[in-house]
PDB file of C-alpha atoms in Angstrom:
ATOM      1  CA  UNK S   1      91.571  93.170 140.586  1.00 63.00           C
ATOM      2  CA  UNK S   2      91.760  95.330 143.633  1.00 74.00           C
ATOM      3  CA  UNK S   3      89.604  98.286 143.774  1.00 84.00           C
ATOM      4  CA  UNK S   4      92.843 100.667 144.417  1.00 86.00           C
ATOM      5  CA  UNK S   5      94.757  99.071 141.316  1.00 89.00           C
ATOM      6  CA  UNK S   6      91.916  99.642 139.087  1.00 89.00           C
ATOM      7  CA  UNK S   7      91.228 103.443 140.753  1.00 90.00           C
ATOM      8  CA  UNK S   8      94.767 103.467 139.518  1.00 92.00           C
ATOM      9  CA  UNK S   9      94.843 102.261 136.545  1.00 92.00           C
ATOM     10  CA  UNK S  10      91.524 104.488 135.238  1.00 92.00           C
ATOM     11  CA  UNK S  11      93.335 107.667 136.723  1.00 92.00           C
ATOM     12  CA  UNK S  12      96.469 106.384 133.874  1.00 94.00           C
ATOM     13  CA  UNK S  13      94.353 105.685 131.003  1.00 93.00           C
ATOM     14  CA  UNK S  14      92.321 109.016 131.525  1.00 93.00           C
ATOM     15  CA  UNK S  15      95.551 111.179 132.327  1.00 94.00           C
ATOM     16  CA  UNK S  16      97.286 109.603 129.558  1.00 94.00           C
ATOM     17  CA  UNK S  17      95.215 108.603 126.960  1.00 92.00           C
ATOM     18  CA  UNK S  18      96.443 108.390 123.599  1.00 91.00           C
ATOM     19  CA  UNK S  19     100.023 108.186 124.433  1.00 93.00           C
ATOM     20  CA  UNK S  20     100.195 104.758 126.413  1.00 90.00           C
ATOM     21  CA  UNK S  21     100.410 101.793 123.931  1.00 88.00           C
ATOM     22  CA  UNK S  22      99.359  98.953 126.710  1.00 87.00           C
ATOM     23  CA  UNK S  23      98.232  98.977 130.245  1.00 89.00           C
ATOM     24  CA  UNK S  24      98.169  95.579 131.930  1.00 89.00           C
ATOM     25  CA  UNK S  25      97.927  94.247 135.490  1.00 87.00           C
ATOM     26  CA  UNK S  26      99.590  91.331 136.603  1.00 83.00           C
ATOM     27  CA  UNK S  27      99.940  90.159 140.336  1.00 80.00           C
ATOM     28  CA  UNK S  28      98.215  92.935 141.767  1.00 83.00           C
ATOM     29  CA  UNK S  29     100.942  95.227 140.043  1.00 88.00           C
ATOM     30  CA  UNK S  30      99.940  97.957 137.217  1.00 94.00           C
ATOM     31  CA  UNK S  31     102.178  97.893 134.011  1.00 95.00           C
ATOM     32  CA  UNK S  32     102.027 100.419 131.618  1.00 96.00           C
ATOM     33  CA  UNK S  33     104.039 100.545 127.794  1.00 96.00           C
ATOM     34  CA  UNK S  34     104.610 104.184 126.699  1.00 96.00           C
ATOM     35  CA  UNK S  35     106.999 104.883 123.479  1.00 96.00           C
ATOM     36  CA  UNK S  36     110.565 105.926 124.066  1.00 96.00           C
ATOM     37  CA  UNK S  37     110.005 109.399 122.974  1.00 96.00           C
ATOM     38  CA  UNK S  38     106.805 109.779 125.726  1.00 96.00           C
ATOM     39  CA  UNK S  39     109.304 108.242 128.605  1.00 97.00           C
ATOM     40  CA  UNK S  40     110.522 110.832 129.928  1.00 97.00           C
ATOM     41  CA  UNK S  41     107.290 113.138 129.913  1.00 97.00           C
ATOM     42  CA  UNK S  42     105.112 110.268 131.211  1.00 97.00           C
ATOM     43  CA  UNK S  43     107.870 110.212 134.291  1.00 98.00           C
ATOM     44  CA  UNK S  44     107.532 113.726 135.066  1.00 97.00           C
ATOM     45  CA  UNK S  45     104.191 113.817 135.180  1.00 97.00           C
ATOM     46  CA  UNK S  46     103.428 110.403 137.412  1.00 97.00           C
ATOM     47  CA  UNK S  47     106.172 112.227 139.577  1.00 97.00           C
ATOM     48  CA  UNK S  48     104.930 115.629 139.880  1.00 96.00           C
ATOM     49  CA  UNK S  49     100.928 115.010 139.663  1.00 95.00           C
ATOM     50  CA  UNK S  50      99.422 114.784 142.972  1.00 92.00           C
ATOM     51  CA  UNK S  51      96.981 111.830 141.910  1.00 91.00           C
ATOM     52  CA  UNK S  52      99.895 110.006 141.563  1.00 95.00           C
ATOM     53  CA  UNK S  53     102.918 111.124 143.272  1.00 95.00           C
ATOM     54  CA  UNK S  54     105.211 108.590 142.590  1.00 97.00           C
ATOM     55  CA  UNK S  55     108.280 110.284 144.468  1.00 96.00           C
ATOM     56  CA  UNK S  56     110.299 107.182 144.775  1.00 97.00           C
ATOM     57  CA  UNK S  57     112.190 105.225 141.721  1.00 98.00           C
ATOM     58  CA  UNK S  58     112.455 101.466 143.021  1.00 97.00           C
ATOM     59  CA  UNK S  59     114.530 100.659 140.022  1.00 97.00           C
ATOM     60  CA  UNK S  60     115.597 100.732 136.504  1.00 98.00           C
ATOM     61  CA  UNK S  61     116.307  98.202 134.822  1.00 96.00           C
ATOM     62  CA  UNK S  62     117.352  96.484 130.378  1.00 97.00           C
ATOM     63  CA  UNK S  63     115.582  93.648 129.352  1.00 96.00           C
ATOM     64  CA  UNK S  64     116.738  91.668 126.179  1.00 96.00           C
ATOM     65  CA  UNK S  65     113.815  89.621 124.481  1.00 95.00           C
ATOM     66  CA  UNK S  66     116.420  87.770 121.979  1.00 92.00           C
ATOM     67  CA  UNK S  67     114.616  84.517 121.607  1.00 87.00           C
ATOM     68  CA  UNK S  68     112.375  85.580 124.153  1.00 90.00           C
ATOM     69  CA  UNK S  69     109.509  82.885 123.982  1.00 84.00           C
ATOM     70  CA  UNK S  70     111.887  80.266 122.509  1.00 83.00           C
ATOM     71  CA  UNK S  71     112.337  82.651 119.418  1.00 78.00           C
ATOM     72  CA  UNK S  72     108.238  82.989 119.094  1.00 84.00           C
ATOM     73  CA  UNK S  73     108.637  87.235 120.248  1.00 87.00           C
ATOM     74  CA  UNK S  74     108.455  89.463 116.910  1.00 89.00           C
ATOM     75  CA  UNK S  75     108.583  92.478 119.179  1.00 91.00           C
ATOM     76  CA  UNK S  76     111.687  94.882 119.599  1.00 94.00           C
ATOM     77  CA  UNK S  77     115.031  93.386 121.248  1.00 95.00           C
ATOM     78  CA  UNK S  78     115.496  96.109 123.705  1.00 97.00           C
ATOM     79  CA  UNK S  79     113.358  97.662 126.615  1.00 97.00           C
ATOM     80  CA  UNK S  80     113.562  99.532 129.970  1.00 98.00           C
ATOM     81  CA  UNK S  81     111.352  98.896 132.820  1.00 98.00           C
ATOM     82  CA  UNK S  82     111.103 101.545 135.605  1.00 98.00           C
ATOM     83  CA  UNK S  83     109.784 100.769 138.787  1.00 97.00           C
ATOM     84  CA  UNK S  84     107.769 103.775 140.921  1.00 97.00           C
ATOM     85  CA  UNK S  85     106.641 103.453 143.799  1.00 97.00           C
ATOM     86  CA  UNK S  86     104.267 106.570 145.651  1.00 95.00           C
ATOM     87  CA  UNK S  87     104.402 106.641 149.443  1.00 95.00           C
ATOM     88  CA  UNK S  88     101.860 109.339 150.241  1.00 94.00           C
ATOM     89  CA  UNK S  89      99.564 106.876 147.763  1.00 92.00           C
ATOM     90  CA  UNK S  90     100.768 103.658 148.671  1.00 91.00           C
ATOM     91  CA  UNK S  91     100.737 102.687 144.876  1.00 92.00           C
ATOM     92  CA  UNK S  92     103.033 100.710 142.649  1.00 94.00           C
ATOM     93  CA  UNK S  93     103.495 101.136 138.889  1.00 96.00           C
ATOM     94  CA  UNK S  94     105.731  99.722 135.984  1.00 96.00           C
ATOM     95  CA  UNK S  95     106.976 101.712 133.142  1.00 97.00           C
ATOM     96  CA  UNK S  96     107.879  99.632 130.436  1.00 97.00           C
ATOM     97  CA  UNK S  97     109.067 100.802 126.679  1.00 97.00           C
ATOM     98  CA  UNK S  98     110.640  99.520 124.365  1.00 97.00           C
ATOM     99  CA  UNK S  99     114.313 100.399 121.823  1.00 96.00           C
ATOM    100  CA  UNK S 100     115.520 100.533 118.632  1.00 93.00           C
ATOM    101  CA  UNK S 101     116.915  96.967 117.920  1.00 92.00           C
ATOM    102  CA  UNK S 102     120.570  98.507 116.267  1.00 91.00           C
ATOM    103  CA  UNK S 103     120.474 101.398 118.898  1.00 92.00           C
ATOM    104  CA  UNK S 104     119.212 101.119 121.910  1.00 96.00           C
ATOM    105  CA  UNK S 105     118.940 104.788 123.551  1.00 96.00           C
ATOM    106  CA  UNK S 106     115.929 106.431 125.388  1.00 97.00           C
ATOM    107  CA  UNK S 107     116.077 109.873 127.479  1.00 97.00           C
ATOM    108  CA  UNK S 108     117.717 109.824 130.914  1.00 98.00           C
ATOM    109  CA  UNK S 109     115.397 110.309 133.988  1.00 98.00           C
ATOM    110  CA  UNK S 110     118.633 111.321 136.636  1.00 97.00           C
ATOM    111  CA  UNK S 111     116.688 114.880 136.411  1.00 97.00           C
ATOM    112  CA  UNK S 112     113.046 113.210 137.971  1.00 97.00           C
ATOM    113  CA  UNK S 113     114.670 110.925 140.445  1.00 98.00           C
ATOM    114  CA  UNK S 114     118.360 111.279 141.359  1.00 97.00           C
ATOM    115  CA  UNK S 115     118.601 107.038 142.151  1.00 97.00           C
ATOM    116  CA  UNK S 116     118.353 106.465 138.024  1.00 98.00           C
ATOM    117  CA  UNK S 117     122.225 107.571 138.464  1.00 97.00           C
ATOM    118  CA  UNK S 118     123.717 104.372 138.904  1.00 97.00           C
ATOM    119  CA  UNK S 119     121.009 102.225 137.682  1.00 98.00           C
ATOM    120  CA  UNK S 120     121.263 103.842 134.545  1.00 98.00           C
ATOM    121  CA  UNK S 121     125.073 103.101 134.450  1.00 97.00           C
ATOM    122  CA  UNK S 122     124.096  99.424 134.755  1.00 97.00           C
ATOM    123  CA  UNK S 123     121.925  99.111 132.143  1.00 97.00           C
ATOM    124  CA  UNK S 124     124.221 100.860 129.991  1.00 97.00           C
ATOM    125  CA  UNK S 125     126.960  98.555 131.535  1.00 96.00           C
ATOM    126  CA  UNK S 126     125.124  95.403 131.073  1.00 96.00           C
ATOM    127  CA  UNK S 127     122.751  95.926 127.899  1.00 97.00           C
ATOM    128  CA  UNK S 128     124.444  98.919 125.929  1.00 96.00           C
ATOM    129  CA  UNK S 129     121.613 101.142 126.384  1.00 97.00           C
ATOM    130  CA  UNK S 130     122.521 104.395 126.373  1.00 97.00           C
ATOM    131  CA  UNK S 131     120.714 106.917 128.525  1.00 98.00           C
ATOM    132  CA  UNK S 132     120.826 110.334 126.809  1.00 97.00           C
ATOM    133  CA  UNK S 133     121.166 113.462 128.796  1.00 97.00           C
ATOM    134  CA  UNK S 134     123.170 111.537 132.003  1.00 97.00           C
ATOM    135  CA  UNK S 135     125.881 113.479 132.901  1.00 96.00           C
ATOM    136  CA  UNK S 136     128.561 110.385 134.014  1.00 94.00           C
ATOM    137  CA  UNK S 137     127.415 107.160 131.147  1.00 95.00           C
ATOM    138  CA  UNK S 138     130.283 104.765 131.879  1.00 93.00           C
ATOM    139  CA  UNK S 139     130.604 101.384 132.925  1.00 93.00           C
ATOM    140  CA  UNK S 140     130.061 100.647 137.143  1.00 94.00           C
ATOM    141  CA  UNK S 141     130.108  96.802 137.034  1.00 93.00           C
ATOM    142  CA  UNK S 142     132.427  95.440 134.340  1.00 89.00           C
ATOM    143  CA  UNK S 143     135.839  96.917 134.170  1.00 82.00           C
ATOM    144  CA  UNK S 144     136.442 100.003 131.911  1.00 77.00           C
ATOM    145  CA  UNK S 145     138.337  98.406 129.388  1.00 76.00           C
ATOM    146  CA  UNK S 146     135.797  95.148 129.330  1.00 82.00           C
ATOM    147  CA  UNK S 147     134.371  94.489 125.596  1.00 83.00           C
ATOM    148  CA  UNK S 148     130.675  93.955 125.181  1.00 88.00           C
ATOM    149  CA  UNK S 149     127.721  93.936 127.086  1.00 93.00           C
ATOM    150  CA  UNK S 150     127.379  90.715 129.117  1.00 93.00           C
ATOM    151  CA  UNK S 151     123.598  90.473 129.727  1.00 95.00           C
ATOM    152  CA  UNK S 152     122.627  90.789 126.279  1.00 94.00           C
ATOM    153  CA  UNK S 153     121.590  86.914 125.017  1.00 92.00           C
ATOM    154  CA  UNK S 154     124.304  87.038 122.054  1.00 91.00           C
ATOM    155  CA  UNK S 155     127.096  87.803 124.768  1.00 89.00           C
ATOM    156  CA  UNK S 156     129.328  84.624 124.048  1.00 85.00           C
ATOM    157  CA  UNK S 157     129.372  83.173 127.699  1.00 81.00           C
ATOM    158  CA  UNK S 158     133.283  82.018 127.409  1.00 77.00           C
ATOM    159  CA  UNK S 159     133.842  86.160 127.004  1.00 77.00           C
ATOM    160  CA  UNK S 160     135.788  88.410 124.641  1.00 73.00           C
ATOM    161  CA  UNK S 161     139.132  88.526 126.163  1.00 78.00           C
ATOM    162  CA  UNK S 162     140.842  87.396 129.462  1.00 79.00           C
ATOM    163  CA  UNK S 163     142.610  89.836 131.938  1.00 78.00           C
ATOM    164  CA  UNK S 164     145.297  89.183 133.645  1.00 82.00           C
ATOM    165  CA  UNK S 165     148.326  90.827 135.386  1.00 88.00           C
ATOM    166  CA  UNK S 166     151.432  90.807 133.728  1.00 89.00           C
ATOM    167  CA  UNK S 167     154.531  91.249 136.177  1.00 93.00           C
ATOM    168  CA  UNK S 168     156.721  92.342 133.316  1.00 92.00           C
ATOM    169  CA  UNK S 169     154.962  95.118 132.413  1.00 91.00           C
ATOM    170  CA  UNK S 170     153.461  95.599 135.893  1.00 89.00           C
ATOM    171  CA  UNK S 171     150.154  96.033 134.476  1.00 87.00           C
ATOM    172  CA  UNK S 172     146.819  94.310 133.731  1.00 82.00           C
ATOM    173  CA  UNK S 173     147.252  93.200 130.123  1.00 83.00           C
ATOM    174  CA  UNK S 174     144.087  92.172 128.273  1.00 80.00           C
ATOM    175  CA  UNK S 175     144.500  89.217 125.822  1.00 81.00           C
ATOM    176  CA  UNK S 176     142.239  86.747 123.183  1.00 79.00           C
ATOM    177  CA  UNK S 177     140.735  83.628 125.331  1.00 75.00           C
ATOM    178  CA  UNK S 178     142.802  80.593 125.172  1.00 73.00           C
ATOM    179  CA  UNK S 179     140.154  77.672 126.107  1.00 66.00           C
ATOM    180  CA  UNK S 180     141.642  73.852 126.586  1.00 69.00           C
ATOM    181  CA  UNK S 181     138.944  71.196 124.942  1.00 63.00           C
ATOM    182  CA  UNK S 182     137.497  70.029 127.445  1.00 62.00           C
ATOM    183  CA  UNK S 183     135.652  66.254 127.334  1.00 64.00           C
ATOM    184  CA  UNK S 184     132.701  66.203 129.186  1.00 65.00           C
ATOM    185  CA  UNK S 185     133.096  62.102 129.896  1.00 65.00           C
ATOM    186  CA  UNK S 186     132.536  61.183 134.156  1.00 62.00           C
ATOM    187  CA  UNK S 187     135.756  59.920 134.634  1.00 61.00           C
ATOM    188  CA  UNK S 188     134.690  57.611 137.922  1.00 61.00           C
ATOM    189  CA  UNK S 189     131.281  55.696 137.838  1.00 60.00           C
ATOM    190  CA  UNK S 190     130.490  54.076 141.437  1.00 63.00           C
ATOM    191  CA  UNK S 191     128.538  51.363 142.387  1.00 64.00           C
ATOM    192  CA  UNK S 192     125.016  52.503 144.192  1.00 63.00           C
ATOM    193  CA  UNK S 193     123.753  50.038 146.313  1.00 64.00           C
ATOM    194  CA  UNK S 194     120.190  51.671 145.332  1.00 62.00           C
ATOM    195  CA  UNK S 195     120.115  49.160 142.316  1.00 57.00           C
ATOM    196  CA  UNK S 196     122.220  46.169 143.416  1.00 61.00           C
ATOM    197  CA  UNK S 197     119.403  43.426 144.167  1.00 60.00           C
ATOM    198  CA  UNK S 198     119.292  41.304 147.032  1.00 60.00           C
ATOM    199  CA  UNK S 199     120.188  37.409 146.151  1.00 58.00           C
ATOM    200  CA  UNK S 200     116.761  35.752 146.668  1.00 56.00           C
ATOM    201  CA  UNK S 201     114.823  38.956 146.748  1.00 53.00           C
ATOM    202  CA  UNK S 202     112.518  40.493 144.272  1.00 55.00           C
ATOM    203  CA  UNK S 203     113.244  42.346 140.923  1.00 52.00           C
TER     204      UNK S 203
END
């Protein structure tokens, strides 16, 4: 491990000991687990403290473990992962905590770093997390009358509903999916000349 990631690292641990649940460092990259209720104090301070200065939010972003580990993960469904980066430091970190399973919700950081706007708004989008205290929590990638939460694992991939216009009512209309079987059988089969022997040659 790089001397500055593990000056980094102690400087965590000391500043925040008894309130991180993991710290872990992976590709030269500093991860740290803090519980939901910590997130948004933990964020203020590696924002605000000049040993760590991390004035820059790379990214926010929902994971869903739902048969993470081909079903083997007995931790919670939901977490968030925040990426920081400090340029007067020239140091990385990860922010990673983890959600209630039924409902997924964890403080909104919009007041630290202005750029959690819209990638809040995804996650919420995407996952159904929602990010209490942000001031505009509605959907930015799906369309606003779009069921679900596509990302998460049980999202059926055929979809909900289907859109479509309607030039009756000169509207979108949303309706139930209406999906022809389908039977997965290669209608044409070629001959390759790969596998066609030679007369006379060898097998």
């Amino acid at each position: 491990m790089p001397d500055k990631i593990q000056t980094l690292a102690t400087h965590v641990q000391t500043r925040f000991e008894g309130i991180l649940t993991s710290t872990v460092v992976s590709l030269n990259e500093l991860t740290i687990e803090v519980a939901s209720t910590d997130l948004h104090q933990v964020c203020q301070t590696l924002r605000d403290d000049a040993e760590f200065s991390f004035d820059m939010l790379i990214d926010i972003c929902g994971v869903d473990y739902l048969e993470y580990g081909e079903g083997s993960w007995e931790g919670a469904r939901f977490a968030v992962v925040y990426h920081l980066l400090s340029i007067r430091n020239n140091h990385r970190i990860r922010v990673r905590t983890f959600l209630d399973d039924d409902a997924p919700r964890i403080s909104s950081v919009r007041d630290i770093w202005i750029a959690a706007d819209w990638f809040e708004r995804e996650a919420f989008d995407l996952y159904g997390i929602l990010f209490e205290g942000h001031p505009d929590l509605r959907r930015i990638l799906t369309d606003y009358g779009f069921i679900g939460h596509p990302f998460r694992k049980d999202f059926p991939l055929s979809g909900n509903v289907e859109m479509r216009y309607d030039p009756e009512k000169k509207r979108v209309i949303y309706e139930p999916i209406e999906l022809e079987a389908r039977t997965l059988v290669p209608r044409v089969i070629r001959d390759d000349n790969r596998y066609i022997v030679e007369q006379g040659g060898k097998d």
